[in-house]
Amino acid sequence: MRLVILAATCGAVCGCSSSAYDAAYAKRLAEYRVAAEFAPLRAEPLVLADGRLHLRLPALLVSQLAGEEATNRSTPPFIRDFPGFLTAYEGRVDASDGRFPVVLTVGLVPAGERRKEEVAETLLRQVRRDEEFTKAAWQKGREVVDLAGGTRRWDVLELEGDQVFEVEKAGLTADKRLPGRTEVWLSADPTQKASVILAFRVPGDAASRLPLPATASLTARSVRLVEP
């Protein structure tokens, strides 16, 4: 009888131990998968708006733009009135015909200042003034899963066509109208306390270094709003 009880006890303990090990292993595996998936982004989040907005930047973007540059490249040339502008980050990519800028512009508009629909209209109205994007329209309700496992909704403008980029070549800098892609992501959760705007601009020659929409989607998934 004592042997039976001992065996049963051992089985129970071993079973619990195995279960705990399996759970820990599954957790570590999930963490490795997330780390690998988000490898194109910086490991540490950027904290903006007095701690209200957290997001992870694409690792390629290393220079901060404050919006005071002589050429004002911190915002897309067709969105000079950028709602809730906070900052922009830029990377420079070498290509066969010069060095090209890759830029992410970030904005935050509290719901008490402007409704999300008003922000969307402000952005779209400006975009449509550009001859290349007169028929631009929001793609609404794109869903992404954030780092905490929650589902978040974004509205997206996909703008592909000729646009102005600042190009460096042979020591000289000039604005050129070149093929490229801009994506504007506007947070669209019904209960959100603020609208987050992410605008990515990538020249065609730099597309392989910062592929859209994959990088834009990853960045949007890293966004976290914190109550003040």
CSV table of C-alpha atoms in Angstrom, one decimal:
chain,number,residue,atom,x,y,z
A,1,MET,CA,0.0,0.0,0.0
A,2,ARG,CA,2.8,2.4,0.9
A,3,LEU,CA,4.5,1.7,-2.4
A,4,VAL,CA,1.3,2.5,-4.3
A,5,ILE,CA,0.8,5.8,-2.4
A,6,LEU,CA,4.5,6.7,-3.1
A,7,ALA,CA,4.2,6.0,-6.8
A,8,ALA,CA,1.0,8.0,-7.0
A,9,THR,CA,2.6,10.9,-5.1
A,10,CYS,CA,5.7,10.8,-7.3
A,11,GLY,CA,3.5,10.8,-10.5
A,12,ALA,CA,1.5,13.8,-9.2
A,13,VAL,CA,4.7,15.7,-8.4
A,14,CYS,CA,6.4,14.8,-11.7
A,15,GLY,CA,3.2,15.7,-13.6
A,16,CYS,CA,3.1,19.2,-11.9
A,17,SER,CA,6.8,19.7,-12.6
A,18,SER,CA,6.4,18.7,-16.3
A,19,SER,CA,3.4,21.0,-16.6
A,20,ALA,CA,5.3,23.9,-15.1
A,21,TYR,CA,8.2,23.2,-17.4
A,22,ASP,CA,6.0,23.1,-20.5
A,23,ALA,CA,4.3,26.3,-19.6
A,24,ALA,CA,7.7,28.1,-19.0
A,25,TYR,CA,9.0,26.7,-22.3
A,26,ALA,CA,5.9,27.8,-24.2
A,27,LYS,CA,6.3,31.3,-22.7
A,28,ARG,CA,9.9,31.6,-23.6
A,29,LEU,CA,9.2,30.3,-27.1
A,30,ALA,CA,6.4,33.0,-27.5
A,31,GLU,CA,8.8,35.7,-26.3
A,32,TYR,CA,11.5,34.6,-28.8
A,33,ARG,CA,8.9,34.7,-31.6
A,34,VAL,CA,7.8,38.2,-30.7
A,35,ALA,CA,11.4,39.4,-30.5
A,36,ALA,CA,12.2,37.9,-33.9
A,37,GLU,CA,9.1,39.4,-35.4
A,38,PHE,CA,9.8,42.9,-34.0
A,39,ALA,CA,13.6,42.8,-34.8
A,40,PRO,CA,13.2,45.5,-37.4
A,41,LEU,CA,12.2,47.9,-34.6
A,42,ARG,CA,14.2,49.3,-31.8
A,43,ALA,CA,14.2,47.2,-28.6
A,44,GLU,CA,13.3,50.1,-26.3
A,45,PRO,CA,10.2,52.2,-26.9
A,46,LEU,CA,10.3,55.9,-27.7
A,47,VAL,CA,8.2,57.9,-25.1
A,48,LEU,CA,6.5,61.1,-26.3
A,49,ALA,CA,3.9,63.6,-25.2
A,50,ASP,CA,4.9,63.7,-21.5
A,51,GLY,CA,4.7,59.9,-21.3
A,52,ARG,CA,1.3,59.5,-22.9
A,53,LEU,CA,2.5,57.8,-26.1
A,54,HIS,CA,4.9,54.9,-26.3
A,55,LEU,CA,6.1,53.3,-29.6
A,56,ARG,CA,9.0,51.4,-31.1
A,57,LEU,CA,10.7,53.1,-34.0
A,58,PRO,CA,12.1,51.3,-37.0
A,59,ALA,CA,15.8,50.7,-36.3
A,60,LEU,CA,16.8,52.4,-39.6
A,61,LEU,CA,15.5,55.8,-38.4
A,62,VAL,CA,18.3,57.3,-36.3
A,63,SER,CA,18.1,61.1,-36.7
A,64,GLN,CA,15.4,63.1,-34.9
A,65,LEU,CA,13.7,66.0,-36.8
A,66,ALA,CA,12.1,68.8,-34.8
A,67,GLY,CA,10.2,70.5,-37.6
A,68,GLU,CA,12.6,73.4,-37.7
A,69,GLU,CA,14.9,72.2,-40.5
A,70,ALA,CA,15.5,74.6,-43.4
A,71,THR,CA,13.8,72.2,-45.9
A,72,ASN,CA,11.1,71.2,-43.4
A,73,ARG,CA,11.4,67.5,-44.3
A,74,SER,CA,9.9,66.4,-41.0
A,75,THR,CA,6.4,66.3,-42.6
A,76,PRO,CA,5.3,65.1,-46.0
A,77,PRO,CA,5.3,68.0,-48.4
A,78,PHE,CA,1.6,67.5,-49.0
A,79,ILE,CA,0.7,67.5,-45.2
A,80,ARG,CA,2.3,70.7,-43.9
A,81,ASP,CA,-0.5,71.1,-41.4
A,82,PHE,CA,0.3,67.9,-39.5
A,83,PRO,CA,-2.3,67.4,-36.7
A,84,GLY,CA,-0.7,67.2,-33.3
A,85,PHE,CA,2.9,67.1,-34.6
A,86,LEU,CA,5.3,65.7,-32.0
A,87,THR,CA,8.4,64.7,-33.8
A,88,ALA,CA,9.9,62.9,-36.8
A,89,TYR,CA,12.7,60.5,-37.3
A,90,GLU,CA,14.8,60.0,-40.4
A,91,GLY,CA,17.2,57.6,-41.9
A,92,ARG,CA,19.4,58.0,-45.0
A,93,VAL,CA,19.7,55.2,-47.5
A,94,ASP,CA,22.5,54.9,-50.1
A,95,ALA,CA,21.3,54.0,-53.6
A,96,SER,CA,22.8,54.0,-57.1
A,97,ASP,CA,21.7,57.6,-57.7
A,98,GLY,CA,22.4,59.3,-54.4
A,99,ARG,CA,21.3,59.2,-50.7
A,100,PHE,CA,17.6,59.1,-50.0
A,101,PRO,CA,15.7,60.0,-46.9
A,102,VAL,CA,13.3,57.6,-45.1
A,103,VAL,CA,11.0,59.5,-42.6
A,104,LEU,CA,8.4,58.7,-40.0
A,105,THR,CA,6.3,61.6,-38.7
A,106,VAL,CA,4.4,61.2,-35.4
A,107,GLY,CA,1.4,63.1,-34.2
A,108,LEU,CA,-1.0,62.9,-31.2
A,109,VAL,CA,-4.3,64.8,-31.0
A,110,PRO,CA,-6.4,64.4,-27.7
A,111,ALA,CA,-10.0,63.6,-28.4
A,112,GLY,CA,-11.0,66.7,-26.4
A,113,GLU,CA,-9.3,68.9,-28.9
A,114,ARG,CA,-10.4,67.3,-32.2
A,115,ARG,CA,-12.5,64.3,-33.0
A,116,LYS,CA,-10.8,61.5,-35.0
A,117,GLU,CA,-13.1,62.2,-38.0
A,118,GLU,CA,-11.9,65.8,-38.0
A,119,VAL,CA,-8.3,64.7,-37.9
A,120,ALA,CA,-8.9,62.3,-40.8
A,121,GLU,CA,-10.6,65.1,-42.9
A,122,THR,CA,-7.7,67.5,-42.2
A,123,LEU,CA,-5.2,64.9,-43.5
A,124,LEU,CA,-7.2,63.8,-46.5
A,125,ARG,CA,-8.0,67.4,-47.7
A,126,GLN,CA,-4.3,68.2,-47.9
A,127,VAL,CA,-3.3,65.0,-49.5
A,128,ARG,CA,-5.9,65.4,-52.3
A,129,ARG,CA,-4.4,68.8,-53.2
A,130,ASP,CA,-1.4,67.0,-54.6
A,131,GLU,CA,-1.9,66.2,-58.3
A,132,GLU,CA,-0.7,62.7,-57.8
A,133,PHE,CA,-3.2,61.8,-55.0
A,134,THR,CA,-6.5,63.6,-56.0
A,135,LYS,CA,-8.4,60.3,-55.6
A,136,ALA,CA,-6.9,59.2,-52.3
A,137,ALA,CA,-9.3,57.6,-49.8
A,138,TRP,CA,-9.0,56.1,-46.3
A,139,GLN,CA,-8.9,52.3,-46.0
A,140,LYS,CA,-10.9,52.0,-42.8
A,141,GLY,CA,-10.8,49.5,-39.9
A,142,ARG,CA,-7.5,47.8,-40.6
A,143,GLU,CA,-6.9,45.5,-37.5
A,144,VAL,CA,-3.6,44.8,-35.9
A,145,VAL,CA,-2.7,42.9,-32.7
A,146,ASP,CA,-0.6,44.9,-30.3
A,147,LEU,CA,2.2,43.7,-28.1
A,148,ALA,CA,-0.2,43.0,-25.2
A,149,GLY,CA,-2.3,40.8,-27.5
A,150,GLY,CA,-5.2,43.3,-27.9
A,151,THR,CA,-6.8,44.1,-31.3
A,152,ARG,CA,-6.5,47.7,-32.4
A,153,ARG,CA,-8.0,49.4,-35.4
A,154,TRP,CA,-6.4,51.9,-37.8
A,155,ASP,CA,-7.5,53.8,-40.8
A,156,VAL,CA,-4.8,53.9,-43.5
A,157,LEU,CA,-3.9,56.1,-46.5
A,158,GLU,CA,-1.7,54.4,-49.1
A,159,LEU,CA,-0.1,56.9,-51.4
A,160,GLU,CA,2.0,55.5,-54.1
A,161,GLY,CA,3.4,57.8,-56.9
A,162,ASP,CA,5.8,60.6,-57.7
A,163,GLN,CA,6.5,62.9,-54.7
A,164,VAL,CA,9.2,65.3,-53.5
A,165,PHE,CA,12.2,63.9,-51.7
A,166,GLU,CA,15.4,65.6,-50.6
A,167,VAL,CA,18.2,63.8,-52.4
A,168,GLU,CA,22.0,64.0,-51.7
A,169,LYS,CA,24.4,63.5,-54.6
A,170,ALA,CA,28.0,64.4,-55.0
A,171,GLY,CA,27.9,66.6,-51.9
A,172,LEU,CA,24.9,68.6,-53.1
A,173,THR,CA,21.3,68.4,-51.8
A,174,ALA,CA,18.3,69.0,-54.0
A,175,ASP,CA,14.5,68.4,-53.9
A,176,LYS,CA,13.4,65.9,-56.6
A,177,ARG,CA,10.1,64.5,-57.5
A,178,LEU,CA,10.6,60.7,-57.6
A,179,PRO,CA,8.5,57.5,-57.3
A,180,GLY,CA,7.9,56.6,-53.7
A,181,ARG,CA,5.3,55.5,-51.2
A,182,THR,CA,3.7,57.3,-48.2
A,183,GLU,CA,1.5,55.6,-45.7
A,184,VAL,CA,-0.5,57.5,-43.2
A,185,TRP,CA,-1.9,55.5,-40.2
A,186,LEU,CA,-4.5,57.0,-38.0
A,187,SER,CA,-5.7,55.2,-34.9
A,188,ALA,CA,-9.4,54.4,-35.0
A,189,ASP,CA,-10.4,52.6,-31.9
A,190,PRO,CA,-14.0,53.8,-30.9
A,191,THR,CA,-13.1,54.5,-27.2
A,192,GLN,CA,-9.6,56.0,-27.8
A,193,LYS,CA,-8.7,59.1,-25.7
A,194,ALA,CA,-6.5,60.5,-28.5
A,195,SER,CA,-5.8,60.0,-32.2
A,196,VAL,CA,-2.3,58.8,-33.1
A,197,ILE,CA,-0.9,59.6,-36.5
A,198,LEU,CA,2.0,57.8,-38.1
A,199,ALA,CA,3.2,59.0,-41.5
A,200,PHE,CA,5.9,56.9,-43.3
A,201,ARG,CA,7.7,58.2,-46.4
A,202,VAL,CA,9.9,55.9,-48.5
A,203,PRO,CA,11.4,56.6,-51.9
A,204,GLY,CA,11.2,53.8,-54.4
A,205,ASP,CA,15.0,53.3,-54.4
A,206,ALA,CA,14.9,52.7,-50.6
A,207,ALA,CA,11.8,50.4,-50.5
A,208,SER,CA,13.8,47.3,-49.7
A,209,ARG,CA,15.4,48.9,-46.7
A,210,LEU,CA,12.1,49.9,-45.1
A,211,PRO,CA,9.3,47.9,-46.7
A,212,LEU,CA,5.8,49.2,-46.4
A,213,PRO,CA,3.2,48.2,-45.3
A,214,ALA,CA,5.0,45.6,-43.2
A,215,THR,CA,7.1,48.1,-41.2
A,216,ALA,CA,4.2,50.4,-40.7
A,217,SER,CA,2.1,47.6,-39.4
A,218,LEU,CA,4.8,46.5,-36.9
A,219,THR,CA,5.2,50.1,-35.7
A,220,ALA,CA,1.5,50.5,-35.2
A,221,ARG,CA,1.4,47.3,-33.2
A,222,SER,CA,4.0,48.7,-30.9
A,223,VAL,CA,1.9,51.8,-30.1
A,224,ARG,CA,0.7,52.2,-26.5
A,225,LEU,CA,-1.4,55.1,-25.1
A,226,VAL,CA,-1.0,55.7,-21.4
A,227,GLU,CA,-3.5,57.7,-19.4
A,228,PRO,CA,-2.0,60.9,-18.0
